[in-house]
Amino acid sequence: MKSIFDKLTNTKLPTEFANEVEIIRQHRDNTMEMTKHMKKMVRHAVSLKHSPSSKARKNQQADEFNRLIKECDKSKNMFLEQGYYYILAKTSDLCSVLSKMHHEMEQQQHDQAYMPIKIWMDEEFPLMIKDMKRCQKATKALDSATTANVTAPSVEHSRKREKILEAHTLLFRQCKAELEKHKRTPRHHTLCLQTFVQHEYNFAKRALAEVEKAQAAMKNLCEKKEGERKMQKEQMAKEAAAGTVAEAKP
């Protein structure tokens, strides 16, 4: 199926805009594949355009961290009163924190990077192309009015041409201003991508800090449990020794 741009370019674009529109179109084509990958990376985010449905909330929670939480919660009940129980419980808590952080990151990436690019591709770019089509029609109307005025000069034809020329000039001025705005799009999209990557970096940095904090807590817990077991063994050894001495007495 032909796009609106393909249909438009079956006829000649306005000379004033042709090269610039083609550059913007190439940027749009180059960006399409990138936005597909971005969409996959923010698949758990909820669009601000719609209120989160129950299905969206369910999908938002269906990530790897939550699956790990379920596994930890299921497994820790097999090791009650053992060190493994506390390790699994701490791992579950860590996954819960990381899951929340990851969802926050995805939502920020979605709102601040993915959606601005997607809106431009789905709404703003097609609107610009429609404006170009209006310019084409305006140019044809002006050419027709000019030909009529040259072929059969009259006051009526002259006034009609002046009226069409005025509308044509206004439309082209508006399209030129709109095109200047779209020429800044690649720069804006680069900033969006930088924002997207920065959120990834911030998440990784915060996640590493949380993991190291959890590791330190687990280490302290293991050392504490090991100390308790050692003291328990020493106490049992003392009690056993005391019992042996008592039995040896006549």
PDB file of C-alpha atoms in Angstrom:
ATOM      1  CA  MET A   1       0.000   0.000   0.000  1.00  0.00           C
ATOM      2  CA  LYS A   2       1.358   3.399  -0.981  1.00  0.00           C
ATOM      3  CA  SER A   3       1.923   5.974   1.735  1.00  0.00           C
ATOM      4  CA  ILE A   4       0.512   9.485   1.539  1.00  0.00           C
ATOM      5  CA  PHE A   5       3.998  10.661   0.585  1.00  0.00           C
ATOM      6  CA  ASP A   6       4.249   8.154  -2.273  1.00  0.00           C
ATOM      7  CA  LYS A   7       0.843   9.234  -3.598  1.00  0.00           C
ATOM      8  CA  LEU A   8       1.800  12.876  -3.340  1.00  0.00           C
ATOM      9  CA  THR A   9       5.094  12.476  -5.176  1.00  0.00           C
ATOM     10  CA  ASN A  10       3.385  10.891  -8.182  1.00  0.00           C
ATOM     11  CA  THR A  11       3.094  14.548  -9.183  1.00  0.00           C
ATOM     12  CA  LYS A  12       5.825  17.120  -8.813  1.00  0.00           C
ATOM     13  CA  LEU A  13       6.318  18.687  -5.391  1.00  0.00           C
ATOM     14  CA  PRO A  14       6.399  22.481  -5.157  1.00  0.00           C
ATOM     15  CA  THR A  15       9.893  23.440  -6.356  1.00  0.00           C
ATOM     16  CA  GLU A  16      10.483  25.599  -3.275  1.00  0.00           C
ATOM     17  CA  PHE A  17       9.978  22.638  -0.941  1.00  0.00           C
ATOM     18  CA  ALA A  18      10.912  19.505  -2.915  1.00  0.00           C
ATOM     19  CA  ASN A  19      14.495  19.001  -1.674  1.00  0.00           C
ATOM     20  CA  GLU A  20      13.726  19.836   1.946  1.00  0.00           C
ATOM     21  CA  VAL A  21      10.666  17.572   2.059  1.00  0.00           C
ATOM     22  CA  GLU A  22      12.707  14.713   0.592  1.00  0.00           C
ATOM     23  CA  ILE A  23      15.345  15.088   3.327  1.00  0.00           C
ATOM     24  CA  ILE A  24      12.643  15.015   6.003  1.00  0.00           C
ATOM     25  CA  ARG A  25      11.032  11.980   4.367  1.00  0.00           C
ATOM     26  CA  GLN A  26      14.364  10.136   4.444  1.00  0.00           C
ATOM     27  CA  HIS A  27      14.673  10.932   8.137  1.00  0.00           C
ATOM     28  CA  ARG A  28      11.172   9.539   8.678  1.00  0.00           C
ATOM     29  CA  ASP A  29      12.071   6.317   6.837  1.00  0.00           C
ATOM     30  CA  ASN A  30      15.329   5.924   8.776  1.00  0.00           C
ATOM     31  CA  THR A  31      13.505   6.468  12.062  1.00  0.00           C
ATOM     32  CA  MET A  32      10.781   3.866  11.513  1.00  0.00           C
ATOM     33  CA  GLU A  33      12.930   0.839  12.399  1.00  0.00           C
ATOM     34  CA  MET A  34      14.356   2.603  15.424  1.00  0.00           C
ATOM     35  CA  THR A  35      10.902   3.359  16.831  1.00  0.00           C
ATOM     36  CA  LYS A  36       9.955  -0.328  16.490  1.00  0.00           C
ATOM     37  CA  HIS A  37      12.846  -1.264  18.783  1.00  0.00           C
ATOM     38  CA  MET A  38      12.000   1.556  21.182  1.00  0.00           C
ATOM     39  CA  LYS A  39       8.408   0.324  21.355  1.00  0.00           C
ATOM     40  CA  LYS A  40       9.589  -3.143  22.428  1.00  0.00           C
ATOM     41  CA  MET A  41      11.787  -1.637  25.129  1.00  0.00           C
ATOM     42  CA  VAL A  42       8.929   0.398  26.642  1.00  0.00           C
ATOM     43  CA  ARG A  43       6.237  -2.261  26.175  1.00  0.00           C
ATOM     44  CA  HIS A  44       5.286  -2.208  29.883  1.00  0.00           C
ATOM     45  CA  ALA A  45       4.698   1.553  29.930  1.00  0.00           C
ATOM     46  CA  VAL A  46       1.169   2.954  29.841  1.00  0.00           C
ATOM     47  CA  SER A  47       0.315   5.609  27.273  1.00  0.00           C
ATOM     48  CA  LEU A  48      -0.691   8.948  28.778  1.00  0.00           C
ATOM     49  CA  LYS A  49      -3.261   9.296  25.989  1.00  0.00           C
ATOM     50  CA  HIS A  50      -5.387   6.571  27.546  1.00  0.00           C
ATOM     51  CA  SER A  51      -6.334   5.721  31.101  1.00  0.00           C
ATOM     52  CA  PRO A  52      -4.639   2.464  32.128  1.00  0.00           C
ATOM     53  CA  SER A  53      -6.985  -0.453  31.560  1.00  0.00           C
ATOM     54  CA  SER A  54      -6.880  -3.588  33.699  1.00  0.00           C
ATOM     55  CA  LYS A  55      -5.138  -5.361  30.823  1.00  0.00           C
ATOM     56  CA  ALA A  56      -2.530  -2.600  30.602  1.00  0.00           C
ATOM     57  CA  ARG A  57      -1.892  -2.798  34.339  1.00  0.00           C
ATOM     58  CA  LYS A  58      -1.489  -6.566  34.063  1.00  0.00           C
ATOM     59  CA  ASN A  59       0.991  -6.230  31.198  1.00  0.00           C
ATOM     60  CA  GLN A  60       2.820  -3.524  33.111  1.00  0.00           C
ATOM     61  CA  GLN A  61       3.530  -5.959  35.930  1.00  0.00           C
ATOM     62  CA  ALA A  62       4.408  -8.958  33.748  1.00  0.00           C
ATOM     63  CA  ASP A  63       8.194  -8.553  33.789  1.00  0.00           C
ATOM     64  CA  GLU A  64      11.141 -10.747  34.714  1.00  0.00           C
ATOM     65  CA  PHE A  65      11.544  -9.203  38.159  1.00  0.00           C
ATOM     66  CA  ASN A  66       8.022 -10.174  39.167  1.00  0.00           C
ATOM     67  CA  ARG A  67       8.567 -13.710  37.940  1.00  0.00           C
ATOM     68  CA  LEU A  68      11.684 -13.915  40.125  1.00  0.00           C
ATOM     69  CA  ILE A  69       9.717 -12.572  43.090  1.00  0.00           C
ATOM     70  CA  LYS A  70       7.168 -15.365  42.672  1.00  0.00           C
ATOM     71  CA  GLU A  71       9.926 -17.981  42.483  1.00  0.00           C
ATOM     72  CA  CYS A  72      11.632 -16.634  45.611  1.00  0.00           C
ATOM     73  CA  ASP A  73       8.372 -16.493  47.556  1.00  0.00           C
ATOM     74  CA  LYS A  74       7.543 -20.038  46.499  1.00  0.00           C
ATOM     75  CA  SER A  75      10.996 -21.433  47.300  1.00  0.00           C
ATOM     76  CA  LYS A  76      11.653 -19.709  50.620  1.00  0.00           C
ATOM     77  CA  ASN A  77       8.810 -21.616  52.275  1.00  0.00           C
ATOM     78  CA  MET A  78      10.845 -24.778  51.707  1.00  0.00           C
ATOM     79  CA  PHE A  79      13.646 -23.445  53.949  1.00  0.00           C
ATOM     80  CA  LEU A  80      11.856 -22.114  57.018  1.00  0.00           C
ATOM     81  CA  GLU A  81      14.148 -21.275  59.949  1.00  0.00           C
ATOM     82  CA  GLN A  82      17.192 -21.650  57.688  1.00  0.00           C
ATOM     83  CA  GLY A  83      19.606 -19.104  56.248  1.00  0.00           C
ATOM     84  CA  TYR A  84      18.304 -19.785  52.746  1.00  0.00           C
ATOM     85  CA  TYR A  85      14.916 -18.410  53.793  1.00  0.00           C
ATOM     86  CA  TYR A  86      16.363 -14.998  54.641  1.00  0.00           C
ATOM     87  CA  ILE A  87      18.502 -14.905  51.488  1.00  0.00           C
ATOM     88  CA  LEU A  88      15.477 -15.652  49.308  1.00  0.00           C
ATOM     89  CA  ALA A  89      13.381 -13.106  51.203  1.00  0.00           C
ATOM     90  CA  LYS A  90      16.053 -10.440  50.677  1.00  0.00           C
ATOM     91  CA  THR A  91      16.321 -11.379  46.991  1.00  0.00           C
ATOM     92  CA  SER A  92      12.550 -11.018  46.662  1.00  0.00           C
ATOM     93  CA  ASP A  93      12.702  -7.554  48.258  1.00  0.00           C
ATOM     94  CA  LEU A  94      15.531  -6.559  45.913  1.00  0.00           C
ATOM     95  CA  CYS A  95      13.572  -7.701  42.847  1.00  0.00           C
ATOM     96  CA  SER A  96      10.567  -5.711  44.030  1.00  0.00           C
ATOM     97  CA  VAL A  97      12.666  -2.539  44.267  1.00  0.00           C
ATOM     98  CA  LEU A  98      14.300  -3.169  40.873  1.00  0.00           C
ATOM     99  CA  SER A  99      10.926  -3.882  39.266  1.00  0.00           C
ATOM    100  CA  LYS A 100       9.524  -0.563  40.470  1.00  0.00           C
ATOM    101  CA  MET A 101      12.630   1.291  39.299  1.00  0.00           C
ATOM    102  CA  HIS A 102      12.499  -0.433  35.907  1.00  0.00           C
ATOM    103  CA  HIS A 103       8.836   0.481  35.378  1.00  0.00           C
ATOM    104  CA  GLU A 104       9.598   4.088  36.278  1.00  0.00           C
ATOM    105  CA  MET A 105      12.439   4.082  33.743  1.00  0.00           C
ATOM    106  CA  GLU A 106      10.237   2.604  31.002  1.00  0.00           C
ATOM    107  CA  GLN A 107       7.484   5.132  31.666  1.00  0.00           C
ATOM    108  CA  GLN A 108       9.948   8.019  31.470  1.00  0.00           C
ATOM    109  CA  GLN A 109      11.452   6.632  28.255  1.00  0.00           C
ATOM    110  CA  HIS A 110       7.965   6.184  26.828  1.00  0.00           C
ATOM    111  CA  ASP A 111       6.745   9.686  27.702  1.00  0.00           C
ATOM    112  CA  GLN A 112       9.924  11.691  27.089  1.00  0.00           C
ATOM    113  CA  ALA A 113      11.523   9.875  24.120  1.00  0.00           C
ATOM    114  CA  TYR A 114       9.336   7.310  22.363  1.00  0.00           C
ATOM    115  CA  MET A 115       6.025   9.197  22.218  1.00  0.00           C
ATOM    116  CA  PRO A 116       7.404  12.516  20.849  1.00  0.00           C
ATOM    117  CA  ILE A 117       8.989  10.606  17.948  1.00  0.00           C
ATOM    118  CA  LYS A 118       5.925   8.432  17.374  1.00  0.00           C
ATOM    119  CA  ILE A 119       3.537  11.403  17.391  1.00  0.00           C
ATOM    120  CA  TRP A 120       5.697  13.173  14.821  1.00  0.00           C
ATOM    121  CA  MET A 121       5.733  10.100  12.573  1.00  0.00           C
ATOM    122  CA  ASP A 122       2.039   9.245  12.927  1.00  0.00           C
ATOM    123  CA  GLU A 123       0.489  12.719  13.069  1.00  0.00           C
ATOM    124  CA  GLU A 124       2.776  15.660  12.376  1.00  0.00           C
ATOM    125  CA  PHE A 125       4.625  14.314   9.327  1.00  0.00           C
ATOM    126  CA  PRO A 126       1.423  13.232   7.483  1.00  0.00           C
ATOM    127  CA  LEU A 127      -0.086  16.649   8.255  1.00  0.00           C
ATOM    128  CA  MET A 128       2.925  18.356   6.691  1.00  0.00           C
ATOM    129  CA  ILE A 129       2.537  16.195   3.570  1.00  0.00           C
ATOM    130  CA  LYS A 130      -1.139  17.161   3.333  1.00  0.00           C
ATOM    131  CA  ASP A 131      -0.090  20.810   3.484  1.00  0.00           C
ATOM    132  CA  MET A 132       2.301  20.144   0.606  1.00  0.00           C
ATOM    133  CA  LYS A 133      -0.606  18.683  -1.339  1.00  0.00           C
ATOM    134  CA  ARG A 134      -2.609  21.851  -0.708  1.00  0.00           C
ATOM    135  CA  CYS A 135       0.337  23.829  -2.071  1.00  0.00           C
ATOM    136  CA  GLN A 136       0.280  21.701  -5.209  1.00  0.00           C
ATOM    137  CA  LYS A 137      -3.406  22.401  -5.728  1.00  0.00           C
ATOM    138  CA  ALA A 138      -2.888  26.104  -5.061  1.00  0.00           C
ATOM    139  CA  THR A 139      -0.082  26.223  -7.637  1.00  0.00           C
ATOM    140  CA  LYS A 140      -2.238  24.483 -10.243  1.00  0.00           C
ATOM    141  CA  ALA A 141      -5.108  26.889  -9.537  1.00  0.00           C
ATOM    142  CA  LEU A 142      -2.773  29.876  -9.910  1.00  0.00           C
ATOM    143  CA  ASP A 143      -1.316  28.507 -13.158  1.00  0.00           C
ATOM    144  CA  SER A 144      -4.835  27.971 -14.512  1.00  0.00           C
ATOM    145  CA  ALA A 145      -5.940  31.482 -13.522  1.00  0.00           C
ATOM    146  CA  THR A 146      -2.805  32.999 -15.057  1.00  0.00           C
ATOM    147  CA  THR A 147      -3.351  31.107 -18.316  1.00  0.00           C
ATOM    148  CA  ALA A 148      -6.987  32.224 -18.449  1.00  0.00           C
ATOM    149  CA  ASN A 149      -5.991  35.852 -17.869  1.00  0.00           C
ATOM    150  CA  VAL A 150      -3.342  35.696 -20.594  1.00  0.00           C
ATOM    151  CA  THR A 151      -5.564  33.873 -23.088  1.00  0.00           C
ATOM    152  CA  ALA A 152      -8.634  36.034 -22.524  1.00  0.00           C
ATOM    153  CA  PRO A 153      -7.656  39.166 -20.589  1.00  0.00           C
ATOM    154  CA  SER A 154     -10.505  40.687 -18.611  1.00  0.00           C
ATOM    155  CA  VAL A 155     -11.158  42.492 -15.347  1.00  0.00           C
ATOM    156  CA  GLU A 156     -12.912  39.423 -13.990  1.00  0.00           C
ATOM    157  CA  HIS A 157     -10.012  37.111 -14.849  1.00  0.00           C
ATOM    158  CA  SER A 158      -7.520  39.588 -13.427  1.00  0.00           C
ATOM    159  CA  ARG A 159      -9.403  39.906 -10.127  1.00  0.00           C
ATOM    160  CA  LYS A 160      -9.808  36.158  -9.894  1.00  0.00           C
ATOM    161  CA  ARG A 161      -6.091  35.674 -10.437  1.00  0.00           C
ATOM    162  CA  GLU A 162      -5.202  38.297  -7.816  1.00  0.00           C
ATOM    163  CA  LYS A 163      -7.481  36.599  -5.299  1.00  0.00           C
ATOM    164  CA  ILE A 164      -5.963  33.175  -6.016  1.00  0.00           C
ATOM    165  CA  LEU A 165      -2.444  34.662  -5.871  1.00  0.00           C
ATOM    166  CA  GLU A 166      -3.150  36.176  -2.455  1.00  0.00           C
ATOM    167  CA  ALA A 167      -4.397  32.831  -1.097  1.00  0.00           C
ATOM    168  CA  HIS A 168      -1.454  31.040  -2.753  1.00  0.00           C
ATOM    169  CA  THR A 169       1.090  33.409  -1.171  1.00  0.00           C
ATOM    170  CA  LEU A 170      -0.459  33.036   2.288  1.00  0.00           C
ATOM    171  CA  LEU A 171      -0.544  29.242   2.026  1.00  0.00           C
ATOM    172  CA  PHE A 172       3.056  29.022   0.849  1.00  0.00           C
ATOM    173  CA  ARG A 173       4.171  31.308   3.674  1.00  0.00           C
ATOM    174  CA  GLN A 174       2.442  29.035   6.192  1.00  0.00           C
ATOM    175  CA  CYS A 175       3.933  25.900   4.622  1.00  0.00           C
ATOM    176  CA  LYS A 176       7.394  27.454   4.635  1.00  0.00           C
ATOM    177  CA  ALA A 177       7.125  28.210   8.350  1.00  0.00           C
ATOM    178  CA  GLU A 178       5.871  24.679   9.017  1.00  0.00           C
ATOM    179  CA  LEU A 179       8.701  23.203   6.978  1.00  0.00           C
ATOM    180  CA  GLU A 180      11.283  25.202   8.928  1.00  0.00           C
ATOM    181  CA  LYS A 181       9.899  23.644  12.102  1.00  0.00           C
ATOM    182  CA  HIS A 182      10.127  20.135  10.655  1.00  0.00           C
ATOM    183  CA  LYS A 183      13.728  20.747   9.560  1.00  0.00           C
ATOM    184  CA  ARG A 184      14.606  20.867  13.274  1.00  0.00           C
ATOM    185  CA  THR A 185      13.060  17.435  13.818  1.00  0.00           C
ATOM    186  CA  PRO A 186      16.267  15.343  13.411  1.00  0.00           C
ATOM    187  CA  ARG A 187      17.962  17.397  16.121  1.00  0.00           C
ATOM    188  CA  HIS A 188      14.963  17.004  18.412  1.00  0.00           C
ATOM    189  CA  HIS A 189      14.869  13.248  17.822  1.00  0.00           C
ATOM    190  CA  THR A 190      18.580  13.017  18.633  1.00  0.00           C
ATOM    191  CA  LEU A 191      17.862  14.680  21.976  1.00  0.00           C
ATOM    192  CA  CYS A 192      15.013  12.202  22.529  1.00  0.00           C
ATOM    193  CA  LEU A 193      17.393   9.299  21.939  1.00  0.00           C
ATOM    194  CA  GLN A 194      19.941  10.805  24.313  1.00  0.00           C
ATOM    195  CA  THR A 195      17.204  11.050  26.932  1.00  0.00           C
ATOM    196  CA  PHE A 196      16.213   7.428  26.263  1.00  0.00           C
ATOM    197  CA  VAL A 197      19.791   6.206  26.773  1.00  0.00           C
ATOM    198  CA  GLN A 198      20.325   8.436  29.810  1.00  0.00           C
ATOM    199  CA  HIS A 199      17.375   6.803  31.564  1.00  0.00           C
ATOM    200  CA  GLU A 200      18.952   3.385  30.840  1.00  0.00           C
ATOM    201  CA  TYR A 201      22.228   4.572  32.372  1.00  0.00           C
ATOM    202  CA  ASN A 202      20.506   6.065  35.428  1.00  0.00           C
ATOM    203  CA  PHE A 203      18.590   2.831  36.006  1.00  0.00           C
ATOM    204  CA  ALA A 204      21.749   0.706  35.706  1.00  0.00           C
ATOM    205  CA  LYS A 205      23.578   2.960  38.165  1.00  0.00           C
ATOM    206  CA  ARG A 206      20.757   2.908  40.720  1.00  0.00           C
ATOM    207  CA  ALA A 207      20.190  -0.826  40.243  1.00  0.00           C
ATOM    208  CA  LEU A 208      23.880  -1.572  40.888  1.00  0.00           C
ATOM    209  CA  ALA A 209      23.737   0.442  44.111  1.00  0.00           C
ATOM    210  CA  GLU A 210      20.645  -1.504  45.241  1.00  0.00           C
ATOM    211  CA  VAL A 211      22.291  -4.847  44.399  1.00  0.00           C
ATOM    212  CA  GLU A 212      25.461  -3.942  46.308  1.00  0.00           C
ATOM    213  CA  LYS A 213      23.375  -2.820  49.288  1.00  0.00           C
ATOM    214  CA  ALA A 214      21.437  -6.104  49.219  1.00  0.00           C
ATOM    215  CA  GLN A 215      24.677  -8.099  48.922  1.00  0.00           C
ATOM    216  CA  ALA A 216      26.106  -6.321  51.968  1.00  0.00           C
ATOM    217  CA  ALA A 217      22.919  -7.041  53.936  1.00  0.00           C
ATOM    218  CA  MET A 218      23.027 -10.714  52.890  1.00  0.00           C
ATOM    219  CA  LYS A 219      26.702 -10.953  53.890  1.00  0.00           C
ATOM    220  CA  ASN A 220      25.985  -9.469  57.316  1.00  0.00           C
ATOM    221  CA  LEU A 221      23.048 -11.823  57.729  1.00  0.00           C
ATOM    222  CA  CYS A 222      25.142 -14.855  56.764  1.00  0.00           C
ATOM    223  CA  GLU A 223      27.921 -13.831  59.164  1.00  0.00           C
ATOM    224  CA  LYS A 224      25.369 -13.338  61.921  1.00  0.00           C
ATOM    225  CA  LYS A 225      23.763 -16.729  61.266  1.00  0.00           C
ATOM    226  CA  GLU A 226      27.180 -18.375  61.077  1.00  0.00           C
ATOM    227  CA  GLY A 227      28.120 -16.806  64.416  1.00  0.00           C
ATOM    228  CA  GLU A 228      24.871 -18.031  65.969  1.00  0.00           C
ATOM    229  CA  ARG A 229      25.485 -21.562  64.674  1.00  0.00           C
ATOM    230  CA  LYS A 230      29.054 -21.505  65.985  1.00  0.00           C
ATOM    231  CA  MET A 231      27.898 -20.387  69.419  1.00  0.00           C
ATOM    232  CA  GLN A 232      25.192 -23.053  69.353  1.00  0.00           C
ATOM    233  CA  LYS A 233      27.766 -25.754  68.535  1.00  0.00           C
ATOM    234  CA  GLU A 234      30.086 -24.528  71.292  1.00  0.00           C
ATOM    235  CA  GLN A 235      27.216 -24.539  73.759  1.00  0.00           C
ATOM    236  CA  MET A 236      26.218 -28.058  72.733  1.00  0.00           C
ATOM    237  CA  ALA A 237      29.847 -29.180  73.068  1.00  0.00           C
ATOM    238  CA  LYS A 238      30.060 -27.684  76.573  1.00  0.00           C
ATOM    239  CA  GLU A 239      26.821 -29.360  77.596  1.00  0.00           C
ATOM    240  CA  ALA A 240      28.023 -32.683  76.175  1.00  0.00           C
ATOM    241  CA  ALA A 241      31.338 -32.349  78.016  1.00  0.00           C
ATOM    242  CA  ALA A 242      29.578 -31.490  81.245  1.00  0.00           C
ATOM    243  CA  GLY A 243      27.345 -34.541  80.836  1.00  0.00           C
ATOM    244  CA  THR A 244      30.340 -36.801  80.260  1.00  0.00           C
ATOM    245  CA  VAL A 245      32.083 -35.504  83.393  1.00  0.00           C
ATOM    246  CA  ALA A 246      28.948 -36.029  85.426  1.00  0.00           C
ATOM    247  CA  GLU A 247      28.635 -39.615  84.227  1.00  0.00           C
ATOM    248  CA  ALA A 248      32.282 -40.312  85.042  1.00  0.00           C
ATOM    249  CA  LYS A 249      31.874 -39.366  88.712  1.00  0.00           C
ATOM    250  CA  PRO A 250      31.228 -42.361  91.085  1.00  0.00           C
TER     251      PRO A 250
END
